[in-house]
Structure formats: C-alpha cells, structure tokens
CSV table of C-alpha atoms in Angstrom, one decimal:
chain,number,residue,atom,x,y,z
A,327,MET,CA,28.5,-16.3,18.4
A,328,ALA,CA,27.3,-17.5,21.7
A,329,PRO,CA,23.3,-17.4,22.2
A,330,PHE,CA,21.7,-14.8,24.2
A,331,ASP,CA,21.3,-15.9,27.7
A,332,TYR,CA,18.2,-14.3,27.9
A,333,LEU,CA,17.3,-16.1,31.2
A,334,GLY,CA,20.2,-14.1,32.6
A,335,ALA,CA,19.5,-11.2,31.0
A,336,ILE,CA,15.9,-10.8,33.4
A,337,GLU,CA,17.7,-12.0,35.9
A,338,THR,CA,19.6,-9.0,35.6
A,339,LEU,CA,17.3,-6.9,34.7
A,340,HIS,CA,15.6,-7.3,38.1
A,341,GLU,CA,18.1,-7.3,40.1
A,342,LEU,CA,19.3,-3.9,38.6
A,343,ARG,CA,14.9,-3.1,39.1
A,344,LYS,CA,14.9,-3.5,42.7
A,345,SER,CA,18.7,-2.2,43.3
A,346,GLY,CA,18.3,0.6,41.7
A,347,GLU,CA,21.8,1.3,40.4
A,348,ARG,CA,22.6,3.2,37.1
A,349,LYS,CA,23.9,1.0,34.7
A,350,SER,CA,22.1,2.5,31.9
A,351,GLY,CA,24.2,0.8,29.1
A,352,LEU,CA,24.2,-2.0,30.7
A,353,VAL,CA,20.0,-2.4,31.1
A,354,VAL,CA,18.9,-0.9,27.5
A,355,SER,CA,22.1,-3.1,26.1
A,356,LEU,CA,20.3,-6.3,27.4
A,357,GLY,CA,16.4,-5.0,27.5
A,358,GLU,CA,16.8,-3.7,23.8
A,359,ARG,CA,17.8,-7.2,23.0
A,360,LEU,CA,15.3,-8.9,25.2
A,361,LEU,CA,12.7,-6.8,23.4
A,362,ARG,CA,13.5,-7.2,20.3
A,363,ASP,CA,13.3,-11.3,20.2
A,364,TYR,CA,12.4,-12.0,23.8
A,365,THR,CA,8.7,-10.4,24.5
A,366,GLY,CA,6.6,-13.5,24.9
A,367,LYS,CA,9.4,-14.6,27.3
A,368,LEU,CA,8.8,-12.0,29.8
A,369,GLY,CA,5.1,-12.6,30.6
A,370,ASP,CA,3.7,-9.7,32.7
A,371,GLU,CA,7.5,-8.4,33.4
A,372,VAL,CA,7.4,-7.6,30.3
A,373,TRP,CA,5.9,-3.9,31.3
A,374,PRO,CA,8.6,-3.5,34.1
A,375,VAL,CA,11.3,-4.0,31.9
A,376,TYR,CA,9.7,-1.5,29.1
A,377,GLU,CA,9.6,1.2,31.8
A,378,GLN,CA,13.2,0.3,32.9
A,379,VAL,CA,14.4,0.4,29.4
A,380,PHE,CA,13.2,3.5,28.2
A,381,ILE,CA,14.3,5.1,31.5
A,382,SER,CA,17.9,4.0,30.5
A,383,ALA,CA,17.2,4.4,27.0
A,384,LEU,CA,16.7,8.4,27.6
A,385,ASP,CA,20.0,8.1,30.1
A,386,GLN,CA,22.2,7.2,27.1
A,387,GLY,CA,20.4,10.0,24.9
A,388,ASN,CA,19.1,7.0,22.7
A,389,ASP,CA,15.8,8.7,21.4
A,390,ALA,CA,14.7,6.0,18.9
A,391,LEU,CA,13.5,3.0,21.5
A,392,ALA,CA,13.0,5.2,24.1
A,393,LYS,CA,10.0,5.9,21.6
A,394,THR,CA,8.6,2.4,21.3
A,395,CYS,CA,9.1,1.6,24.5
A,396,PHE,CA,6.8,4.8,25.8
A,397,GLU,CA,4.2,4.0,22.3
A,398,LYS,CA,4.4,0.4,24.0
A,399,LEU,CA,3.6,1.2,27.5
A,400,GLU,CA,0.9,4.1,26.5
A,401,LYS,CA,-1.2,1.5,24.9
A,402,ARG,CA,-1.3,-0.8,27.2
A,403,PHE,CA,-2.1,1.9,30.2
A,404,PRO,CA,-3.5,5.0,28.9
A,405,GLY,CA,-4.4,7.8,31.0
A,406,SER,CA,-1.8,6.1,33.9
A,407,PRO,CA,0.1,8.6,35.8
A,408,ARG,CA,2.6,6.8,35.8
A,409,VAL,CA,3.0,6.8,32.4
A,410,LYS,CA,2.4,10.8,32.5
A,411,ILE,CA,5.5,10.3,34.5
A,412,LEU,CA,7.8,8.7,32.1
A,413,GLU,CA,6.2,11.3,29.3
A,414,GLY,CA,7.7,13.9,31.7
A,415,MET,CA,11.2,12.2,31.7
A,416,LYS,CA,10.6,12.0,28.0
A,417,LEU,CA,10.1,15.9,27.9
A,418,GLU,CA,13.1,16.5,30.4
A,419,ALA,CA,15.4,14.5,28.6
A,420,GLU,CA,14.6,16.9,25.0
A,421,ASP,CA,15.5,19.9,27.7
A,422,LYS,CA,11.6,20.7,27.7
A,423,LEU,CA,12.0,21.6,31.3
A,424,ASP,CA,9.7,23.9,31.7
A,425,GLU,CA,7.0,21.4,30.2
A,426,ALA,CA,8.0,18.8,32.1
A,427,LEU,CA,7.2,20.8,35.1
A,428,ARG,CA,3.6,22.0,34.2
A,429,LEU,CA,3.3,18.2,33.6
A,430,TYR,CA,4.8,17.5,36.9
A,431,ASP,CA,2.5,20.1,38.6
A,432,GLU,CA,-1.1,18.9,36.7
A,433,ILE,CA,-0.5,15.5,38.2
A,434,LEU,CA,0.0,16.5,41.8
A,435,GLU,CA,-3.2,18.8,41.2
A,436,LYS,CA,-4.7,15.6,40.8
A,437,ASP,CA,-3.4,14.1,43.4
A,438,ASP,CA,-0.9,15.7,45.5
A,439,SER,CA,0.1,12.4,47.2
A,440,ASN,CA,1.8,11.3,43.6
A,441,ILE,CA,5.4,10.7,45.0
A,442,ALA,CA,6.8,10.4,41.7
A,443,ALA,CA,5.4,12.9,40.6
A,444,SER,CA,6.9,15.0,43.8
A,445,LYS,CA,10.1,13.7,43.5
A,446,ARG,CA,10.4,14.3,39.6
A,447,ARG,CA,10.0,18.5,40.0
A,448,VAL,CA,13.0,17.9,42.6
A,449,ALA,CA,15.4,16.7,39.9
A,450,VAL,CA,13.6,19.3,37.2
A,451,PHE,CA,15.1,22.0,39.6
A,452,LYS,CA,18.2,20.2,40.0
A,453,ALA,CA,18.5,20.0,35.9
A,454,LYS,CA,17.8,23.4,35.5
A,455,GLY,CA,20.6,24.9,38.2
A,456,GLN,CA,18.0,25.6,41.0
A,457,ASP,CA,19.4,24.1,43.9
A,458,GLN,CA,17.9,26.2,46.4
A,459,GLN,CA,13.9,25.7,45.0
A,460,ALA,CA,15.6,22.2,45.0
A,461,MET,CA,16.3,21.8,48.4
A,462,GLU,CA,13.0,23.9,49.5
A,463,THR,CA,10.9,21.2,47.5
A,464,LEU,CA,12.7,18.2,48.5
A,465,SER,CA,12.6,19.3,52.2
A,466,LYS,CA,8.5,20.6,51.9
A,467,TYR,CA,8.1,16.6,50.3
A,468,LEU,CA,10.0,14.7,53.3
A,469,ASP,CA,8.2,17.0,55.7
A,470,ASP,CA,5.3,15.0,54.1
A,471,PHE,CA,7.0,11.9,53.6
A,472,TYR,CA,9.5,11.6,56.7
A,473,ASN,CA,10.7,8.1,56.0
A,474,ASP,CA,11.5,8.1,52.4
A,475,ALA,CA,15.0,7.0,52.6
A,476,GLU,CA,16.0,8.4,49.0
A,477,GLY,CA,15.0,11.6,49.6
A,478,TRP,CA,16.8,11.9,53.0
A,479,LEU,CA,19.9,10.7,51.1
A,480,GLU,CA,19.4,13.1,47.8
A,481,LEU,CA,18.7,16.4,50.1
A,482,SER,CA,22.2,15.4,52.0
A,483,ASP,CA,23.9,15.5,48.8
A,484,LEU,CA,22.3,19.4,47.7
A,485,TYR,CA,23.6,20.2,50.8
A,486,LEU,CA,26.6,18.8,50.6
A,487,LYS,CA,27.4,20.6,47.7
A,488,PHE,CA,26.7,24.3,49.5
A,489,HIS,CA,29.0,22.2,52.3
A,490,LEU,CA,26.1,23.1,54.9
A,491,TYR,CA,27.8,20.4,56.8
A,492,GLN,CA,25.5,20.5,59.9
A,493,GLN,CA,22.1,20.2,57.8
A,494,ALA,CA,23.7,17.3,55.5
A,495,ALA,CA,24.4,15.6,59.1
A,496,PHE,CA,21.2,16.1,60.2
A,497,CYS,CA,19.3,14.3,57.2
A,498,LEU,CA,22.1,11.5,57.6
A,499,GLU,CA,20.9,11.0,61.6
A,500,GLU,CA,17.2,10.2,60.0
A,501,LEU,CA,18.4,7.8,57.9
A,502,ILE,CA,20.4,6.4,60.6
A,503,LEU,CA,16.8,6.5,63.2
A,504,LEU,CA,15.4,4.8,59.9
A,505,GLN,CA,17.7,2.0,58.9
A,506,PRO,CA,19.7,1.5,61.8
A,507,GLN,CA,21.4,-1.7,60.3
A,508,ASN,CA,23.0,-0.1,57.2
A,509,HIS,CA,26.5,0.4,58.0
A,510,PHE,CA,26.6,3.0,54.8
A,511,TYR,CA,24.4,5.6,56.5
A,512,HIS,CA,26.8,5.4,59.4
A,513,LEU,CA,29.6,5.3,57.4
A,514,LYS,CA,28.9,8.5,55.6
A,515,PHE,CA,27.8,10.7,58.6
A,516,ALA,CA,31.0,9.8,60.0
A,517,GLU,CA,32.9,11.1,57.3
A,518,ILE,CA,30.6,14.6,57.0
A,519,LEU,CA,31.4,15.0,60.9
A,520,TYR,CA,34.9,14.3,60.4
A,521,THR,CA,34.8,17.3,57.3
A,522,SER,CA,33.1,19.0,59.2
A,523,ASP,CA,36.0,19.8,61.7
A,524,THR,CA,34.7,20.6,65.3
A,525,SER,CA,36.4,18.9,68.0
A,526,ASP,CA,33.0,17.8,69.5
A,527,ASN,CA,32.2,16.1,65.8
A,528,ILE,CA,35.7,14.7,65.5
A,529,THR,CA,34.1,12.4,68.7
A,530,LEU,CA,31.2,11.5,66.9
A,531,ALA,CA,32.8,10.9,63.7
A,532,LEU,CA,35.3,8.4,66.1
A,533,LYS,CA,32.2,6.3,67.4
A,534,GLU,CA,30.4,6.1,63.9
A,535,PHE,CA,33.8,5.1,62.4
A,536,CYS,CA,34.0,2.3,65.1
A,537,ARG,CA,30.1,1.1,64.7
A,538,VAL,CA,30.5,1.4,60.7
A,539,VAL,CA,33.2,-1.7,62.0
A,540,GLU,CA,31.4,-3.7,64.5
A,541,LEU,CA,28.2,-3.8,61.8
A,542,CYS,CA,30.6,-4.7,58.6
A,543,GLU,CA,33.8,-5.7,59.5
A,544,ASP,CA,36.9,-5.4,57.5
A,545,HIS,CA,35.3,-2.2,56.0
A,546,VAL,CA,38.3,-0.3,54.8
A,547,ARG,CA,37.1,3.1,54.3
A,548,ALA,CA,35.8,3.0,57.8
A,549,LEU,CA,39.2,1.7,59.5
A,550,TYR,CA,41.3,4.6,57.8
A,551,GLY,CA,38.6,6.8,58.8
A,552,ILE,CA,39.7,5.9,62.4
A,553,LYS,CA,43.4,6.2,61.2
A,554,LEU,CA,42.7,9.8,60.1
A,555,VAL,CA,40.3,10.7,63.5
A,556,ASN,CA,43.8,9.2,65.6
A,557,TYR,CA,46.3,11.5,63.5
A,558,TYR,CA,43.9,14.7,64.4
A,559,TYR,CA,43.9,13.8,68.0
A,560,PHE,CA,48.2,13.4,67.9
A,561,ASN,CA,48.5,16.8,66.5
A,562,TYR,CA,45.7,18.1,68.7
A,563,PHE,CA,47.1,16.5,72.1
A,564,ASN,CA,50.9,18.0,70.1
A,565,SER,CA,49.9,21.6,69.6
A,566,VAL,CA,48.0,21.2,73.6
A,567,ILE,CA,51.4,20.3,75.0
B,1087,MET,CA,26.1,-37.7,44.3
B,1088,SER,CA,25.5,-33.9,45.7
B,1089,THR,CA,24.3,-33.2,49.0
B,1090,VAL,CA,21.0,-31.5,48.1
B,1091,LYS,CA,20.3,-35.6,46.3
B,1092,VAL,CA,21.0,-37.7,48.8
B,1093,GLY,CA,18.2,-35.0,51.2
B,1094,LYS,CA,16.0,-36.0,48.6
B,1095,SER,CA,16.3,-38.9,48.5
B,1096,LEU,CA,16.4,-39.1,52.3
B,1097,GLY,CA,13.4,-37.5,52.7
B,1098,TRP,CA,11.5,-39.8,50.8
B,1099,ILE,CA,12.7,-42.9,51.8
B,1100,GLY,CA,11.8,-41.5,55.2
B,1101,PHE,CA,8.4,-40.1,54.3
B,1102,LEU,CA,7.3,-43.5,52.5
B,1103,LEU,CA,8.5,-45.4,55.9
B,1104,LEU,CA,6.3,-42.6,57.8
B,1105,PHE,CA,3.0,-43.9,55.6
B,1106,HIS,CA,4.1,-47.5,55.9
B,1107,SER,CA,4.0,-47.0,59.7
B,1108,ALA,CA,1.0,-45.4,59.3
B,1109,TYR,CA,-0.5,-47.8,57.6
B,1110,SER,CA,0.6,-50.6,59.8
B,1111,THR,CA,-1.2,-48.7,62.3
B,1112,TYR,CA,-4.6,-48.9,60.9
B,1113,GLU,CA,-4.0,-52.6,59.9
B,1114,HIS,CA,-3.1,-53.3,63.8
B,1115,LEU,CA,-6.2,-51.5,64.9
B,1116,SER,CA,-8.7,-52.9,62.4
B,1117,TYR,CA,-7.3,-56.6,63.1
B,1118,LEU,CA,-7.8,-55.7,67.5
B,1119,LYS,CA,-11.0,-54.8,66.4
B,1120,ALA,CA,-11.8,-57.7,64.2
B,1121,VAL,CA,-10.8,-60.2,67.1
B,1122,ASP,CA,-12.3,-57.6,69.6
B,1123,LYS,CA,-9.8,-56.6,72.0
B,1124,ILE,CA,-9.1,-53.5,73.7
B,1125,PRO,CA,-6.0,-51.5,71.7
B,1126,ASN,CA,-4.1,-50.3,74.9
B,1127,TYR,CA,-0.9,-50.9,73.3
B,1128,MET,CA,0.8,-50.7,69.8
B,1129,PRO,CA,3.7,-53.1,69.1
B,1130,ILE,CA,7.2,-52.0,69.5
B,1131,GLU,CA,7.8,-52.5,65.4
B,1132,ILE,CA,5.6,-50.4,64.3
B,1133,THR,CA,6.6,-47.1,67.4
B,1134,VAL,CA,10.3,-47.8,66.4
B,1135,GLU,CA,9.5,-47.4,62.8
B,1136,CYS,CA,7.4,-43.9,63.3
B,1137,LEU,CA,10.2,-42.8,64.8
B,1138,VAL,CA,13.2,-43.6,63.1
B,1139,SER,CA,10.9,-42.2,59.9
B,1140,VAL,CA,10.7,-39.3,61.1
B,1141,SER,CA,14.5,-38.9,61.9
B,1142,ILE,CA,15.0,-40.0,58.4
B,1143,CYS,CA,13.0,-37.8,57.1
B,1144,THR,CA,14.2,-34.6,59.1
B,1145,ILE,CA,18.0,-35.5,58.1
B,1146,GLY,CA,17.1,-35.9,55.1
B,1147,ILE,CA,15.1,-32.1,54.8
B,1148,ILE,CA,18.1,-30.4,56.5
B,1149,LEU,CA,20.2,-32.0,53.9
B,1150,ALA,CA,18.4,-31.0,51.1
B,1151,ALA,CA,17.8,-27.7,52.2
B,1152,GLY,CA,21.4,-26.7,51.1
B,1153,PRO,CA,23.7,-24.0,53.4
B,1154,LEU,CA,22.3,-22.1,55.8
B,1155,LYS,CA,22.3,-18.5,55.5
B,1156,PRO,CA,23.4,-16.0,58.4
B,1157,ILE,CA,19.8,-14.6,59.8
B,1158,LEU,CA,21.4,-10.9,60.4
B,1159,ILE,CA,20.4,-8.2,58.2
B,1160,LYS,CA,24.1,-6.8,58.8
B,1161,HIS,CA,25.8,-10.0,56.8
B,1162,GLU,CA,23.1,-9.4,54.0
B,1163,LEU,CA,24.0,-5.0,54.1
B,1164,ALA,CA,27.9,-6.0,54.5
B,1165,LYS,CA,27.8,-7.4,50.7
B,1166,LYS,CA,26.3,-4.1,48.9
B,1167,THR,CA,28.3,-2.5,47.2
B,1168,ILE,CA,28.2,1.6,48.2
B,1169,ASP,CA,26.6,2.1,43.8
B,1170,GLU,CA,23.9,-0.8,45.4
B,1171,ILE,CA,23.4,2.0,48.4
B,1172,ASP,CA,24.0,5.2,47.6
B,1173,THR,CA,22.0,5.3,44.6
B,1174,HIS,CA,18.6,7.4,44.3
B,1175,PRO,CA,17.3,6.5,40.7
B,1176,SER,CA,13.4,9.2,41.2
B,1177,PHE,CA,16.0,12.0,41.0
B,1178,ASN,CA,18.4,11.2,37.9
B,1179,THR,CA,18.3,14.1,35.5
B,1180,PHE,CA,19.0,13.7,32.3
B,1181,ASN,CA,20.7,16.6,31.0
B,1182,HIS,CA,24.5,15.4,31.1
B,1183,ARG,CA,26.8,14.2,28.6
B,1184,GLY,CA,25.2,10.5,28.0
B,1185,ARG,CA,23.2,11.9,25.1
B,1186,LEU,CA,27.1,12.6,23.3
B,1187,MET,CA,28.9,9.4,24.6
B,1188,LYS,CA,26.2,6.9,23.3
B,1189,CYS,CA,28.8,4.8,21.1
B,1190,PHE,CA,30.0,3.7,24.5
C-alpha cells in the first residue's frame, strides 16, 4: 500500500475549507486518517480540521466520528458560541429540529449579531419543510447583513423553488453589485431572466449572456444561452411577419 | 538546470558583486582620506561593477520568480467550477439520504 500523503491531505482539506465545496465523503476519508495518525503534524490547524470533519461526518451519517470530533472541540473550547452552533448541527442531524432551533434562539438572545446562528435557523426551517418561513427569516437577515453573498445565493435558490423569478432576479442583481467580476452570477441572472420569458427580460438576458462571454471566454453555457436567445428572436420575428 | 535555479545563482552572483563594489567604494574613500585628496570622483571600474551587478541581480530575481500570473481577477474566477462558486455551506441541511448511503 502506498504511504499516506498527509501533506497532500492537509492541503486538500484546506482548499475545501476555503472553497466551501460539499465533498463530505472525501473530507471524511482524508480527515479520519489524518486525525487518527497525524494530529501532531497539523499544529494549530487541527481545530478547523476537527470542525470540518465533524460537519462532513454529520453529512455522511458517521455518528461515531462526529462524536469524537465534537468531544475534542468541546474540551478545548468550552462554552464557545462556535462550538454551540456545532452542537445545534448535531441536533439537526439527529432530527431534533425544535431543540436545535431553541439552541440557536438562545445564542441569538445573548448575541444577536451571531451570523452563523442566524443562518442555521434558516437551514432548520428548510429542513422542516417550512420554506416560506425560511424565506422570511433569510430576507430579514439580509436586511441586516446585506453584503453576505452566500445568503443572497440561498435566497435566490429558495425563490426559484417557488418559480418567483422576479424576486430571484433581484437577489442576483444584489450579488452582481457585490461581485461584478464573478461571471457565474451574471450567468445565473441571465438564465433566470431567460426563463421568466418576457421580451424585455430576454433582451437583458442576451446582454448578460454576452457579459459572461466577455468575462470568461469560451464559456459554453453562456454561448448556448446566446444561441437560445437567438432562437427566441427568430421565432418572434417570424410570428410578427 | 531549471530557470529558477539559474535565476537564484544569478541573484547571488549579482548580490556578491554589488557587495564587492560597495566595499571597493569604502576602500577607495578611505584611501583618498589617507592621502588627503578631495573625493570628487569615483573610478569608472567601481561604477561599472555596481551597475552591472544591479542588472545581474534584477535578471536573476525575474528568472527566479517563476512564470507570471495574470493580474485580473476574472482570470482567477474563470478557473473555478460552478461547484466552487454556487455553494452555500452555512445553509446545508442534514436530513437527506446521505445517512442511508454511508457506504459510498
């Protein structure tokens, strides 16, 4: 068997932490080995790795691993709000959603600027299937923290679930204001406009698709979007004549 | 030999030459003081050595720095996949089929 490449594993976990990708299987398989045999090599980075592996273990339903990670974190940081959030996530994974919600409310009562707790509340409403409530809570949260790109992205996804294209497009407009260089927001905005299907929106969608190609050459999805808009115009003019 | 290694050795050579020219200047000035002359010019060898060493140093550093990266943020963003951008980890929920599909 090849020796375990622990430096590569540390690097991969770090990258995944930064990008926020949901690759729980990979994180658990690398993190389990890393935390078992190489805790000394991690130094101070061991705590974020414990947190990351804990969340991924919950995602995978690996309760034993989650428990060991949580115990380590709780012992090191007793009473920390960040660990409390993790405790709430554990309750969520055990399907004790009301208890989790109570815990988050408690954290928010003490410190109403706790961003993670506000976001987890939205996730609990989502898990309960109360999407309306989740949307209300999230928009209230975004009133206070309007520069949270992740929140706007989530809100647009929730709106799209209910085919509320106009509202979803508004969220994407906010995102474009926050990060005008990010081609993906332009792409999503264009696709929402194209889907909402009124001729004004189609013109704007074409503009946005072109903007994506400008920001990121050879973007196949955007090029295909331009093609679709062209079809739309072709049919539109044919029907007029 | 790789460019980085060439660059590093050039950088060191340039640095040593620069150090040598500085030392020569010091020697020259102390010599002029000893023989009671006014230090109003520098010998051309020292000036040339100083200039040449600085250019060697610069070339060495440019070679050692490796390939340059584009400065615009759009090049960096163009490399990212949708999975990396369209992700909201703070809103992940855990009541999904992952628990039942542990083996994967």
